[in-house]
């Protein structure tokens, strides 16, 4: 998955003069924009191709996890297609992208039994025992997490490394409970994202785009649900804590736009946590009168702060994955 992603994205970058009119992010004026030149935003295409090629290779070798990998790739199609279409046309609204991801969550739930059946709160768990409630809540939660990854995708290497850290945490717990299927699916996605990361960080030669962000968020969401469903020892609060940074960023974004600003929560702004770190810390430390190349490097210097901050929730999730009360306190 790593080499397929690495090479396919290399071709996307090398031949961007052929597709840049459709694939490049040329809008440099938005409040959440921090790049200074037109860059392809279809990095998710390389990640999807890597997952598909790895699934076919696993099938040809009769590896045990090939069926689940191919089914999850199939389930991811609506989320990815909606996202990549937005990347190419700039005309797919947030509502349609969320709907596509919710459909993907429903397909994954049906094919892999990836339904949220418990979150460790008695009253809520009784509601989740109702099949329709469980289906609707699962679709809402996975679509929300996918959108959360799209929201935090603001700087080179930010969303991709956050996803790698979360997937490695899932891999570790899957190893502890000897769930090889979850372990394989997580590591395959880590490889695919790592192939993208090399081209994205620090120079930003390609962006994840909506297709990549929704695909990654969907994958992380489904794997956390499957890990909890298949292994009663794993607390549902592990799933919440391992995704705490994107979840809290989304909740605060909705509150900020609706309550504080009185705006549509789907409209972009420049007040995300990563934006504030860039403006209040990085630009203060390195100055604001910089050449474009220096500005691009400052963009990349922002992401490690958020990698550390996300680890504040992920480290206790890994340490106490089967102790719900401790995980609740950490959340």
PDB file of C-alpha atoms in Angstrom:
ATOM      1  CA  UNK A   1       0.000   0.000   0.000  1.00  0.00           C
ATOM      2  CA  UNK A   2       2.878   2.365   0.806  1.00  0.00           C
ATOM      3  CA  UNK A   3       4.668   1.972  -2.518  1.00  0.00           C
ATOM      4  CA  UNK A   4       1.461   2.073  -4.565  1.00  0.00           C
ATOM      5  CA  UNK A   5       0.437   5.313  -2.880  1.00  0.00           C
ATOM      6  CA  UNK A   6       3.943   6.775  -3.186  1.00  0.00           C
ATOM      7  CA  UNK A   7       4.251   6.040  -6.920  1.00  0.00           C
ATOM      8  CA  UNK A   8       0.697   6.894  -7.958  1.00  0.00           C
ATOM      9  CA  UNK A   9       0.917  10.296  -6.225  1.00  0.00           C
ATOM     10  CA  UNK A  10       4.308  10.854  -7.861  1.00  0.00           C
ATOM     11  CA  UNK A  11       2.589  10.507 -11.254  1.00  0.00           C
ATOM     12  CA  UNK A  12      -0.192  12.876 -10.168  1.00  0.00           C
ATOM     13  CA  UNK A  13       2.402  15.514  -9.219  1.00  0.00           C
ATOM     14  CA  UNK A  14       4.589  14.927 -12.301  1.00  0.00           C
ATOM     15  CA  UNK A  15       1.710  15.365 -14.743  1.00  0.00           C
ATOM     16  CA  UNK A  16      -0.241  18.061 -12.940  1.00  0.00           C
ATOM     17  CA  UNK A  17       0.110  20.304 -16.001  1.00  0.00           C
ATOM     18  CA  UNK A  18      -2.340  17.946 -17.723  1.00  0.00           C
ATOM     19  CA  UNK A  19      -5.010  17.900 -15.000  1.00  0.00           C
ATOM     20  CA  UNK A  20      -4.281  21.008 -12.933  1.00  0.00           C
ATOM     21  CA  UNK A  21      -7.199  22.930 -14.452  1.00  0.00           C
ATOM     22  CA  UNK A  22      -9.553  20.517 -12.652  1.00  0.00           C
ATOM     23  CA  UNK A  23      -7.523  19.103  -9.776  1.00  0.00           C
ATOM     24  CA  UNK A  24      -5.606  22.106  -8.437  1.00  0.00           C
ATOM     25  CA  UNK A  25      -6.668  24.205  -5.466  1.00  0.00           C
ATOM     26  CA  UNK A  26      -6.313  27.622  -7.065  1.00  0.00           C
ATOM     27  CA  UNK A  27      -8.410  29.574  -4.546  1.00  0.00           C
ATOM     28  CA  UNK A  28      -5.824  31.241  -2.319  1.00  0.00           C
ATOM     29  CA  UNK A  29      -8.156  33.814  -0.775  1.00  0.00           C
ATOM     30  CA  UNK A  30     -10.368  31.791   1.605  1.00  0.00           C
ATOM     31  CA  UNK A  31     -10.157  32.466   5.361  1.00  0.00           C
ATOM     32  CA  UNK A  32      -8.827  28.937   5.970  1.00  0.00           C
ATOM     33  CA  UNK A  33      -6.256  29.047   3.126  1.00  0.00           C
ATOM     34  CA  UNK A  34      -2.552  29.216   3.969  1.00  0.00           C
ATOM     35  CA  UNK A  35      -0.813  28.129   0.747  1.00  0.00           C
ATOM     36  CA  UNK A  36       0.640  30.618  -1.736  1.00  0.00           C
ATOM     37  CA  UNK A  37       0.526  28.656  -5.020  1.00  0.00           C
ATOM     38  CA  UNK A  38      -1.821  26.380  -6.930  1.00  0.00           C
ATOM     39  CA  UNK A  39      -1.461  22.761  -5.721  1.00  0.00           C
ATOM     40  CA  UNK A  40      -3.269  19.530  -6.767  1.00  0.00           C
ATOM     41  CA  UNK A  41      -5.830  18.523  -4.136  1.00  0.00           C
ATOM     42  CA  UNK A  42      -6.440  14.925  -5.241  1.00  0.00           C
ATOM     43  CA  UNK A  43      -3.995  13.141  -2.921  1.00  0.00           C
ATOM     44  CA  UNK A  44      -6.907  10.971  -1.791  1.00  0.00           C
ATOM     45  CA  UNK A  45      -6.857   9.338  -5.235  1.00  0.00           C
ATOM     46  CA  UNK A  46      -3.445   7.802  -4.533  1.00  0.00           C
ATOM     47  CA  UNK A  47      -4.634   6.539  -1.146  1.00  0.00           C
ATOM     48  CA  UNK A  48      -7.739   4.943  -2.653  1.00  0.00           C
ATOM     49  CA  UNK A  49      -5.728   3.320  -5.463  1.00  0.00           C
ATOM     50  CA  UNK A  50      -3.285   1.954  -2.869  1.00  0.00           C
ATOM     51  CA  UNK A  51      -6.118   0.371  -0.852  1.00  0.00           C
ATOM     52  CA  UNK A  52      -7.665  -1.155  -3.968  1.00  0.00           C
ATOM     53  CA  UNK A  53      -4.372  -2.528  -5.329  1.00  0.00           C
ATOM     54  CA  UNK A  54      -3.459  -3.964  -1.911  1.00  0.00           C
ATOM     55  CA  UNK A  55      -6.886  -5.625  -1.688  1.00  0.00           C
ATOM     56  CA  UNK A  56      -6.470  -7.237  -5.111  1.00  0.00           C
ATOM     57  CA  UNK A  57      -2.908  -8.333  -4.241  1.00  0.00           C
ATOM     58  CA  UNK A  58      -4.161  -9.867  -0.974  1.00  0.00           C
ATOM     59  CA  UNK A  59      -6.939 -11.670  -2.890  1.00  0.00           C
ATOM     60  CA  UNK A  60      -4.453 -13.071  -5.446  1.00  0.00           C
ATOM     61  CA  UNK A  61      -2.297 -14.363  -2.594  1.00  0.00           C
ATOM     62  CA  UNK A  62      -5.354 -15.738  -0.716  1.00  0.00           C
ATOM     63  CA  UNK A  63      -4.459 -13.757   2.398  1.00  0.00           C
ATOM     64  CA  UNK A  64      -6.963 -14.053   5.230  1.00  0.00           C
ATOM     65  CA  UNK A  65      -7.959 -10.394   5.321  1.00  0.00           C
ATOM     66  CA  UNK A  66      -8.503  -9.804   1.581  1.00  0.00           C
ATOM     67  CA  UNK A  67     -12.303 -10.145   1.723  1.00  0.00           C
ATOM     68  CA  UNK A  68     -12.713  -7.614   4.546  1.00  0.00           C
ATOM     69  CA  UNK A  69     -10.299  -5.191   2.891  1.00  0.00           C
ATOM     70  CA  UNK A  70     -12.116  -5.302  -0.448  1.00  0.00           C
ATOM     71  CA  UNK A  71     -15.517  -4.989   1.251  1.00  0.00           C
ATOM     72  CA  UNK A  72     -14.343  -1.938   3.180  1.00  0.00           C
ATOM     73  CA  UNK A  73     -12.952  -0.381  -0.023  1.00  0.00           C
ATOM     74  CA  UNK A  74     -16.334  -1.036  -1.673  1.00  0.00           C
ATOM     75  CA  UNK A  75     -18.158   0.550   1.256  1.00  0.00           C
ATOM     76  CA  UNK A  76     -15.879   3.603   1.098  1.00  0.00           C
ATOM     77  CA  UNK A  77     -16.801   4.351  -2.521  1.00  0.00           C
ATOM     78  CA  UNK A  78     -19.739   6.773  -1.921  1.00  0.00           C
ATOM     79  CA  UNK A  79     -17.728   8.833   0.596  1.00  0.00           C
ATOM     80  CA  UNK A  80     -14.653   8.920  -1.637  1.00  0.00           C
ATOM     81  CA  UNK A  81     -16.557   9.638  -4.856  1.00  0.00           C
ATOM     82  CA  UNK A  82     -18.441  12.562  -3.306  1.00  0.00           C
ATOM     83  CA  UNK A  83     -15.195  13.986  -1.935  1.00  0.00           C
ATOM     84  CA  UNK A  84     -13.111  13.567  -5.090  1.00  0.00           C
ATOM     85  CA  UNK A  85     -15.940  15.030  -7.182  1.00  0.00           C
ATOM     86  CA  UNK A  86     -15.849  18.139  -4.981  1.00  0.00           C
ATOM     87  CA  UNK A  87     -12.068  18.274  -5.445  1.00  0.00           C
ATOM     88  CA  UNK A  88     -12.480  18.241  -9.246  1.00  0.00           C
ATOM     89  CA  UNK A  89     -15.636  20.329  -9.714  1.00  0.00           C
ATOM     90  CA  UNK A  90     -15.763  22.504  -6.543  1.00  0.00           C
ATOM     91  CA  UNK A  91     -19.559  22.117  -6.727  1.00  0.00           C
ATOM     92  CA  UNK A  92     -20.469  19.392  -4.210  1.00  0.00           C
ATOM     93  CA  UNK A  93     -21.840  20.921  -1.014  1.00  0.00           C
ATOM     94  CA  UNK A  94     -21.034  19.714   2.490  1.00  0.00           C
ATOM     95  CA  UNK A  95     -24.515  18.192   2.819  1.00  0.00           C
ATOM     96  CA  UNK A  96     -24.030  15.870  -0.166  1.00  0.00           C
ATOM     97  CA  UNK A  97     -20.568  14.858   1.032  1.00  0.00           C
ATOM     98  CA  UNK A  98     -21.955  14.019   4.473  1.00  0.00           C
ATOM     99  CA  UNK A  99     -24.789  12.050   2.853  1.00  0.00           C
ATOM    100  CA  UNK A 100     -22.307  10.065   0.765  1.00  0.00           C
ATOM    101  CA  UNK A 101     -20.263   9.254   3.877  1.00  0.00           C
ATOM    102  CA  UNK A 102     -23.394   8.245   5.798  1.00  0.00           C
ATOM    103  CA  UNK A 103     -24.286   5.877   2.944  1.00  0.00           C
ATOM    104  CA  UNK A 104     -20.757   4.436   3.105  1.00  0.00           C
ATOM    105  CA  UNK A 105     -21.202   3.905   6.853  1.00  0.00           C
ATOM    106  CA  UNK A 106     -24.485   2.084   6.219  1.00  0.00           C
ATOM    107  CA  UNK A 107     -22.858  -0.156   3.605  1.00  0.00           C
ATOM    108  CA  UNK A 108     -19.940  -0.941   5.943  1.00  0.00           C
ATOM    109  CA  UNK A 109     -22.387  -1.686   8.750  1.00  0.00           C
ATOM    110  CA  UNK A 110     -24.309  -4.089   6.535  1.00  0.00           C
ATOM    111  CA  UNK A 111     -21.290  -5.834   4.991  1.00  0.00           C
ATOM    112  CA  UNK A 112     -19.041  -5.987   8.073  1.00  0.00           C
ATOM    113  CA  UNK A 113     -21.533  -5.628  10.939  1.00  0.00           C
ATOM    114  CA  UNK A 114     -19.923  -2.314  11.849  1.00  0.00           C
ATOM    115  CA  UNK A 115     -22.807  -0.913  13.911  1.00  0.00           C
ATOM    116  CA  UNK A 116     -22.405   1.077  17.119  1.00  0.00           C
ATOM    117  CA  UNK A 117     -24.185  -1.050  19.730  1.00  0.00           C
ATOM    118  CA  UNK A 118     -22.760   0.405  22.966  1.00  0.00           C
ATOM    119  CA  UNK A 119     -20.982   3.490  24.259  1.00  0.00           C
ATOM    120  CA  UNK A 120     -20.823   2.515  27.924  1.00  0.00           C
ATOM    121  CA  UNK A 121     -23.720   4.667  29.173  1.00  0.00           C
ATOM    122  CA  UNK A 122     -26.661   2.562  30.369  1.00  0.00           C
ATOM    123  CA  UNK A 123     -29.563   4.681  29.079  1.00  0.00           C
ATOM    124  CA  UNK A 124     -27.934   5.308  25.712  1.00  0.00           C
ATOM    125  CA  UNK A 125     -26.981   1.651  25.319  1.00  0.00           C
ATOM    126  CA  UNK A 126     -30.644   0.669  25.776  1.00  0.00           C
ATOM    127  CA  UNK A 127     -31.530   2.993  22.908  1.00  0.00           C
ATOM    128  CA  UNK A 128     -28.716   1.594  20.763  1.00  0.00           C
ATOM    129  CA  UNK A 129     -30.179  -1.876  21.300  1.00  0.00           C
ATOM    130  CA  UNK A 130     -32.977  -0.723  18.950  1.00  0.00           C
ATOM    131  CA  UNK A 131     -31.760  -1.630  15.463  1.00  0.00           C
ATOM    132  CA  UNK A 132     -32.959   1.528  13.688  1.00  0.00           C
ATOM    133  CA  UNK A 133     -31.406   3.772  16.346  1.00  0.00           C
ATOM    134  CA  UNK A 134     -28.098   1.922  16.062  1.00  0.00           C
ATOM    135  CA  UNK A 135     -28.081   2.258  12.251  1.00  0.00           C
ATOM    136  CA  UNK A 136     -28.898   5.982  12.291  1.00  0.00           C
ATOM    137  CA  UNK A 137     -26.417   6.746  15.073  1.00  0.00           C
ATOM    138  CA  UNK A 138     -23.641   4.820  13.287  1.00  0.00           C
ATOM    139  CA  UNK A 139     -24.201   6.674  10.010  1.00  0.00           C
ATOM    140  CA  UNK A 140     -24.272  10.002  11.849  1.00  0.00           C
ATOM    141  CA  UNK A 141     -21.123   9.254  13.882  1.00  0.00           C
ATOM    142  CA  UNK A 142     -19.008   8.009  10.953  1.00  0.00           C
ATOM    143  CA  UNK A 143     -20.101  10.883   8.704  1.00  0.00           C
ATOM    144  CA  UNK A 144     -19.309  13.308  11.529  1.00  0.00           C
ATOM    145  CA  UNK A 145     -15.823  11.891  12.059  1.00  0.00           C
ATOM    146  CA  UNK A 146     -15.100  11.976   8.313  1.00  0.00           C
ATOM    147  CA  UNK A 147     -16.167  15.617   8.234  1.00  0.00           C
ATOM    148  CA  UNK A 148     -13.988  16.234  11.299  1.00  0.00           C
ATOM    149  CA  UNK A 149     -10.915  15.028   9.399  1.00  0.00           C
ATOM    150  CA  UNK A 150     -11.855  17.373   6.582  1.00  0.00           C
ATOM    151  CA  UNK A 151     -12.058  20.259   9.079  1.00  0.00           C
ATOM    152  CA  UNK A 152      -8.616  19.617  10.575  1.00  0.00           C
ATOM    153  CA  UNK A 153      -7.043  19.223   7.120  1.00  0.00           C
ATOM    154  CA  UNK A 154      -5.635  22.746   7.161  1.00  0.00           C
ATOM    155  CA  UNK A 155      -1.846  22.412   7.120  1.00  0.00           C
ATOM    156  CA  UNK A 156       0.729  20.171   5.473  1.00  0.00           C
ATOM    157  CA  UNK A 157       0.894  16.819   7.249  1.00  0.00           C
ATOM    158  CA  UNK A 158      -1.777  17.635   9.830  1.00  0.00           C
ATOM    159  CA  UNK A 159      -4.786  15.401   9.078  1.00  0.00           C
ATOM    160  CA  UNK A 160      -2.646  12.646   7.553  1.00  0.00           C
ATOM    161  CA  UNK A 161      -0.324  12.288  10.563  1.00  0.00           C
ATOM    162  CA  UNK A 162      -3.227  12.545  13.034  1.00  0.00           C
ATOM    163  CA  UNK A 163      -4.834   9.625  11.157  1.00  0.00           C
ATOM    164  CA  UNK A 164      -1.574   7.628  11.195  1.00  0.00           C
ATOM    165  CA  UNK A 165      -1.249   8.124  14.960  1.00  0.00           C
ATOM    166  CA  UNK A 166      -4.873   7.063  15.524  1.00  0.00           C
ATOM    167  CA  UNK A 167      -4.503   4.015  13.264  1.00  0.00           C
ATOM    168  CA  UNK A 168      -1.314   2.944  15.038  1.00  0.00           C
ATOM    169  CA  UNK A 169      -3.201   3.156  18.337  1.00  0.00           C
ATOM    170  CA  UNK A 170      -5.963   0.979  16.858  1.00  0.00           C
ATOM    171  CA  UNK A 171      -3.293  -1.428  15.556  1.00  0.00           C
ATOM    172  CA  UNK A 172      -1.705  -1.715  18.989  1.00  0.00           C
ATOM    173  CA  UNK A 173      -4.989  -2.519  20.735  1.00  0.00           C
ATOM    174  CA  UNK A 174      -5.953  -4.935  17.944  1.00  0.00           C
ATOM    175  CA  UNK A 175      -2.607  -6.673  18.515  1.00  0.00           C
ATOM    176  CA  UNK A 176      -3.293  -6.838  22.260  1.00  0.00           C
ATOM    177  CA  UNK A 177      -6.657  -8.563  21.726  1.00  0.00           C
ATOM    178  CA  UNK A 178      -5.260 -10.659  18.822  1.00  0.00           C
ATOM    179  CA  UNK A 179      -7.707  -9.264  16.253  1.00  0.00           C
ATOM    180  CA  UNK A 180      -5.612  -9.768  13.127  1.00  0.00           C
ATOM    181  CA  UNK A 181      -8.228  -8.457  10.707  1.00  0.00           C
ATOM    182  CA  UNK A 182      -8.408  -5.022  12.351  1.00  0.00           C
ATOM    183  CA  UNK A 183      -4.617  -4.959  12.654  1.00  0.00           C
ATOM    184  CA  UNK A 184      -4.166  -5.642   8.927  1.00  0.00           C
ATOM    185  CA  UNK A 185      -6.799  -3.123   7.814  1.00  0.00           C
ATOM    186  CA  UNK A 186      -5.273  -0.415  10.011  1.00  0.00           C
ATOM    187  CA  UNK A 187      -1.693  -1.043   8.866  1.00  0.00           C
ATOM    188  CA  UNK A 188      -2.707  -1.111   5.183  1.00  0.00           C
ATOM    189  CA  UNK A 189      -4.220   2.369   5.579  1.00  0.00           C
ATOM    190  CA  UNK A 190      -1.159   3.579   7.506  1.00  0.00           C
ATOM    191  CA  UNK A 191       0.991   2.544   4.531  1.00  0.00           C
ATOM    192  CA  UNK A 192      -1.303   4.265   2.045  1.00  0.00           C
ATOM    193  CA  UNK A 193      -1.334   7.513   4.051  1.00  0.00           C
ATOM    194  CA  UNK A 194       2.457   7.358   4.565  1.00  0.00           C
ATOM    195  CA  UNK A 195       2.950   7.230   0.779  1.00  0.00           C
ATOM    196  CA  UNK A 196       0.942  10.449   0.539  1.00  0.00           C
ATOM    197  CA  UNK A 197       2.642  12.034   3.556  1.00  0.00           C
ATOM    198  CA  UNK A 198       6.072  11.968   1.936  1.00  0.00           C
ATOM    199  CA  UNK A 199       4.850  14.236  -0.891  1.00  0.00           C
ATOM    200  CA  UNK A 200       2.675  16.420   1.354  1.00  0.00           C
ATOM    201  CA  UNK A 201       5.063  17.159   4.217  1.00  0.00           C
ATOM    202  CA  UNK A 202       6.846  19.518   4.546  1.00  0.00           C
ATOM    203  CA  UNK A 203       6.728  21.078   1.061  1.00  0.00           C
ATOM    204  CA  UNK A 204       3.024  20.573   0.277  1.00  0.00           C
ATOM    205  CA  UNK A 205       3.463  19.259  -3.280  1.00  0.00           C
ATOM    206  CA  UNK A 206      -0.052  17.771  -3.115  1.00  0.00           C
ATOM    207  CA  UNK A 207      -3.044  18.127  -0.799  1.00  0.00           C
ATOM    208  CA  UNK A 208      -5.284  15.462   0.689  1.00  0.00           C
ATOM    209  CA  UNK A 209      -8.455  17.073  -0.644  1.00  0.00           C
ATOM    210  CA  UNK A 210     -11.997  16.262   0.392  1.00  0.00           C
ATOM    211  CA  UNK A 211     -11.778  12.801  -1.180  1.00  0.00           C
ATOM    212  CA  UNK A 212      -8.772  11.879   0.917  1.00  0.00           C
ATOM    213  CA  UNK A 213     -10.048  13.441   4.138  1.00  0.00           C
ATOM    214  CA  UNK A 214     -13.457  11.764   3.934  1.00  0.00           C
ATOM    215  CA  UNK A 215     -11.882   8.421   2.962  1.00  0.00           C
ATOM    216  CA  UNK A 216      -9.434   8.519   5.901  1.00  0.00           C
ATOM    217  CA  UNK A 217     -12.062   9.664   8.401  1.00  0.00           C
ATOM    218  CA  UNK A 218     -14.457   6.957   7.240  1.00  0.00           C
ATOM    219  CA  UNK A 219     -11.760   4.270   7.531  1.00  0.00           C
ATOM    220  CA  UNK A 220     -10.685   5.326  11.041  1.00  0.00           C
ATOM    221  CA  UNK A 221     -14.323   5.525  12.182  1.00  0.00           C
ATOM    222  CA  UNK A 222     -15.300   2.090  10.899  1.00  0.00           C
ATOM    223  CA  UNK A 223     -12.188   0.421  12.319  1.00  0.00           C
ATOM    224  CA  UNK A 224     -12.788   1.870  15.792  1.00  0.00           C
ATOM    225  CA  UNK A 225     -16.402   0.622  15.669  1.00  0.00           C
ATOM    226  CA  UNK A 226     -15.307  -2.836  14.500  1.00  0.00           C
ATOM    227  CA  UNK A 227     -12.595  -3.053  17.179  1.00  0.00           C
ATOM    228  CA  UNK A 228     -15.122  -2.348  19.954  1.00  0.00           C
ATOM    229  CA  UNK A 229     -17.832  -4.593  18.433  1.00  0.00           C
ATOM    230  CA  UNK A 230     -15.580  -7.598  17.905  1.00  0.00           C
ATOM    231  CA  UNK A 231     -13.761  -7.339  21.251  1.00  0.00           C
ATOM    232  CA  UNK A 232     -15.905  -6.852  24.388  1.00  0.00           C
ATOM    233  CA  UNK A 233     -12.761  -6.126  26.431  1.00  0.00           C
ATOM    234  CA  UNK A 234     -12.189  -2.884  24.496  1.00  0.00           C
ATOM    235  CA  UNK A 235     -14.116   0.033  26.002  1.00  0.00           C
ATOM    236  CA  UNK A 236     -16.250   2.162  23.641  1.00  0.00           C
ATOM    237  CA  UNK A 237     -14.530   5.148  25.261  1.00  0.00           C
ATOM    238  CA  UNK A 238     -11.317   4.026  23.591  1.00  0.00           C
ATOM    239  CA  UNK A 239     -12.989   4.815  20.254  1.00  0.00           C
ATOM    240  CA  UNK A 240     -14.059   8.239  21.526  1.00  0.00           C
ATOM    241  CA  UNK A 241     -10.704   9.126  23.042  1.00  0.00           C
ATOM    242  CA  UNK A 242      -8.596   7.976  20.102  1.00  0.00           C
ATOM    243  CA  UNK A 243     -10.609  10.377  17.904  1.00  0.00           C
ATOM    244  CA  UNK A 244     -10.974  13.114  20.531  1.00  0.00           C
ATOM    245  CA  UNK A 245      -9.029  15.866  18.765  1.00  0.00           C
ATOM    246  CA  UNK A 246     -11.025  15.885  15.481  1.00  0.00           C
ATOM    247  CA  UNK A 247     -14.296  15.335  17.394  1.00  0.00           C
ATOM    248  CA  UNK A 248     -13.707  18.247  19.792  1.00  0.00           C
ATOM    249  CA  UNK A 249     -12.513  20.490  16.960  1.00  0.00           C
ATOM    250  CA  UNK A 250     -15.764  19.821  15.090  1.00  0.00           C
ATOM    251  CA  UNK A 251     -18.006  20.378  18.114  1.00  0.00           C
ATOM    252  CA  UNK A 252     -16.251  23.647  18.942  1.00  0.00           C
ATOM    253  CA  UNK A 253     -16.421  24.751  15.289  1.00  0.00           C
ATOM    254  CA  UNK A 254     -20.196  24.227  15.257  1.00  0.00           C
ATOM    255  CA  UNK A 255     -20.573  26.113  18.554  1.00  0.00           C
ATOM    256  CA  UNK A 256     -18.328  28.960  17.381  1.00  0.00           C
ATOM    257  CA  UNK A 257     -20.121  29.469  14.062  1.00  0.00           C
ATOM    258  CA  UNK A 258     -23.700  28.973  15.250  1.00  0.00           C
ATOM    259  CA  UNK A 259     -23.695  30.473  18.762  1.00  0.00           C
ATOM    260  CA  UNK A 260     -20.796  32.921  18.737  1.00  0.00           C
ATOM    261  CA  UNK A 261     -20.890  34.119  15.116  1.00  0.00           C
ATOM    262  CA  UNK A 262     -24.548  33.400  14.232  1.00  0.00           C
ATOM    263  CA  UNK A 263     -23.474  31.844  10.920  1.00  0.00           C
ATOM    264  CA  UNK A 264     -24.127  28.692   8.943  1.00  0.00           C
ATOM    265  CA  UNK A 265     -21.910  25.947  10.485  1.00  0.00           C
ATOM    266  CA  UNK A 266     -20.928  24.812   6.983  1.00  0.00           C
ATOM    267  CA  UNK A 267     -19.290  28.130   6.056  1.00  0.00           C
ATOM    268  CA  UNK A 268     -15.467  28.254   6.395  1.00  0.00           C
ATOM    269  CA  UNK A 269     -13.646  30.522   8.795  1.00  0.00           C
ATOM    270  CA  UNK A 270     -10.086  31.102   9.956  1.00  0.00           C
ATOM    271  CA  UNK A 271     -10.550  30.377  13.660  1.00  0.00           C
ATOM    272  CA  UNK A 272      -9.788  26.655  13.839  1.00  0.00           C
ATOM    273  CA  UNK A 273      -7.359  25.589  16.535  1.00  0.00           C
ATOM    274  CA  UNK A 274      -4.628  24.909  13.965  1.00  0.00           C
ATOM    275  CA  UNK A 275      -5.256  28.359  12.415  1.00  0.00           C
ATOM    276  CA  UNK A 276      -4.874  30.037  15.801  1.00  0.00           C
ATOM    277  CA  UNK A 277      -1.629  28.194  16.546  1.00  0.00           C
ATOM    278  CA  UNK A 278      -0.291  29.327  13.176  1.00  0.00           C
ATOM    279  CA  UNK A 279      -1.322  32.973  13.671  1.00  0.00           C
ATOM    280  CA  UNK A 280      -0.614  33.377  17.403  1.00  0.00           C
ATOM    281  CA  UNK A 281       2.469  31.175  17.820  1.00  0.00           C
ATOM    282  CA  UNK A 282       4.236  30.387  14.540  1.00  0.00           C
ATOM    283  CA  UNK A 283       3.910  33.832  12.946  1.00  0.00           C
ATOM    284  CA  UNK A 284       4.833  35.455  16.284  1.00  0.00           C
ATOM    285  CA  UNK A 285       7.928  33.264  16.622  1.00  0.00           C
ATOM    286  CA  UNK A 286       9.178  33.561  13.031  1.00  0.00           C
ATOM    287  CA  UNK A 287       7.701  36.909  11.945  1.00  0.00           C
ATOM    288  CA  UNK A 288       5.141  37.745   9.285  1.00  0.00           C
ATOM    289  CA  UNK A 289       7.300  39.446   6.621  1.00  0.00           C
ATOM    290  CA  UNK A 290       8.531  36.318   4.905  1.00  0.00           C
ATOM    291  CA  UNK A 291       9.177  35.146   1.359  1.00  0.00           C
ATOM    292  CA  UNK A 292       6.665  32.603  -0.077  1.00  0.00           C
ATOM    293  CA  UNK A 293       9.107  29.703   0.424  1.00  0.00           C
ATOM    294  CA  UNK A 294       9.638  30.678   4.074  1.00  0.00           C
ATOM    295  CA  UNK A 295       5.866  31.064   4.534  1.00  0.00           C
ATOM    296  CA  UNK A 296       5.357  27.532   3.197  1.00  0.00           C
ATOM    297  CA  UNK A 297       7.855  26.179   5.725  1.00  0.00           C
ATOM    298  CA  UNK A 298       6.010  28.010   8.511  1.00  0.00           C
ATOM    299  CA  UNK A 299       2.858  26.225   7.375  1.00  0.00           C
ATOM    300  CA  UNK A 300       4.600  22.903   7.977  1.00  0.00           C
ATOM    301  CA  UNK A 301       5.974  24.002  11.359  1.00  0.00           C
ATOM    302  CA  UNK A 302       2.402  24.263  12.660  1.00  0.00           C
ATOM    303  CA  UNK A 303       1.465  20.589  12.310  1.00  0.00           C
ATOM    304  CA  UNK A 304       3.821  19.060  14.928  1.00  0.00           C
ATOM    305  CA  UNK A 305       2.119  21.131  17.652  1.00  0.00           C
ATOM    306  CA  UNK A 306      -1.176  19.446  16.768  1.00  0.00           C
ATOM    307  CA  UNK A 307       0.430  15.994  16.547  1.00  0.00           C
ATOM    308  CA  UNK A 308       1.521  16.423  20.163  1.00  0.00           C
ATOM    309  CA  UNK A 309      -1.863  17.797  21.251  1.00  0.00           C
ATOM    310  CA  UNK A 310      -3.725  14.868  19.656  1.00  0.00           C
ATOM    311  CA  UNK A 311      -1.407  12.478  21.488  1.00  0.00           C
ATOM    312  CA  UNK A 312      -2.653  13.910  24.805  1.00  0.00           C
ATOM    313  CA  UNK A 313      -5.843  11.898  24.232  1.00  0.00           C
ATOM    314  CA  UNK A 314      -4.400   9.005  22.218  1.00  0.00           C
ATOM    315  CA  UNK A 315      -1.708   8.009  24.754  1.00  0.00           C
ATOM    316  CA  UNK A 316      -4.173   7.357  27.626  1.00  0.00           C
ATOM    317  CA  UNK A 317      -6.466   5.585  25.131  1.00  0.00           C
ATOM    318  CA  UNK A 318      -3.623   3.170  24.358  1.00  0.00           C
ATOM    319  CA  UNK A 319      -2.615   2.747  28.012  1.00  0.00           C
ATOM    320  CA  UNK A 320      -6.095   2.156  29.474  1.00  0.00           C
ATOM    321  CA  UNK A 321      -8.107   0.816  26.519  1.00  0.00           C
ATOM    322  CA  UNK A 322     -10.141  -1.577  28.726  1.00  0.00           C
ATOM    323  CA  UNK A 323     -10.793   0.776  31.679  1.00  0.00           C
ATOM    324  CA  UNK A 324     -13.866   2.871  30.782  1.00  0.00           C
ATOM    325  CA  UNK A 325     -13.925   5.044  33.913  1.00  0.00           C
ATOM    326  CA  UNK A 326     -10.313   6.176  33.398  1.00  0.00           C
ATOM    327  CA  UNK A 327     -11.022   6.846  29.715  1.00  0.00           C
ATOM    328  CA  UNK A 328     -14.091   8.931  30.640  1.00  0.00           C
ATOM    329  CA  UNK A 329     -11.973  11.056  32.985  1.00  0.00           C
ATOM    330  CA  UNK A 330      -9.344  11.514  30.274  1.00  0.00           C
ATOM    331  CA  UNK A 331     -12.021  12.578  27.768  1.00  0.00           C
TER     332      UNK A 331
END
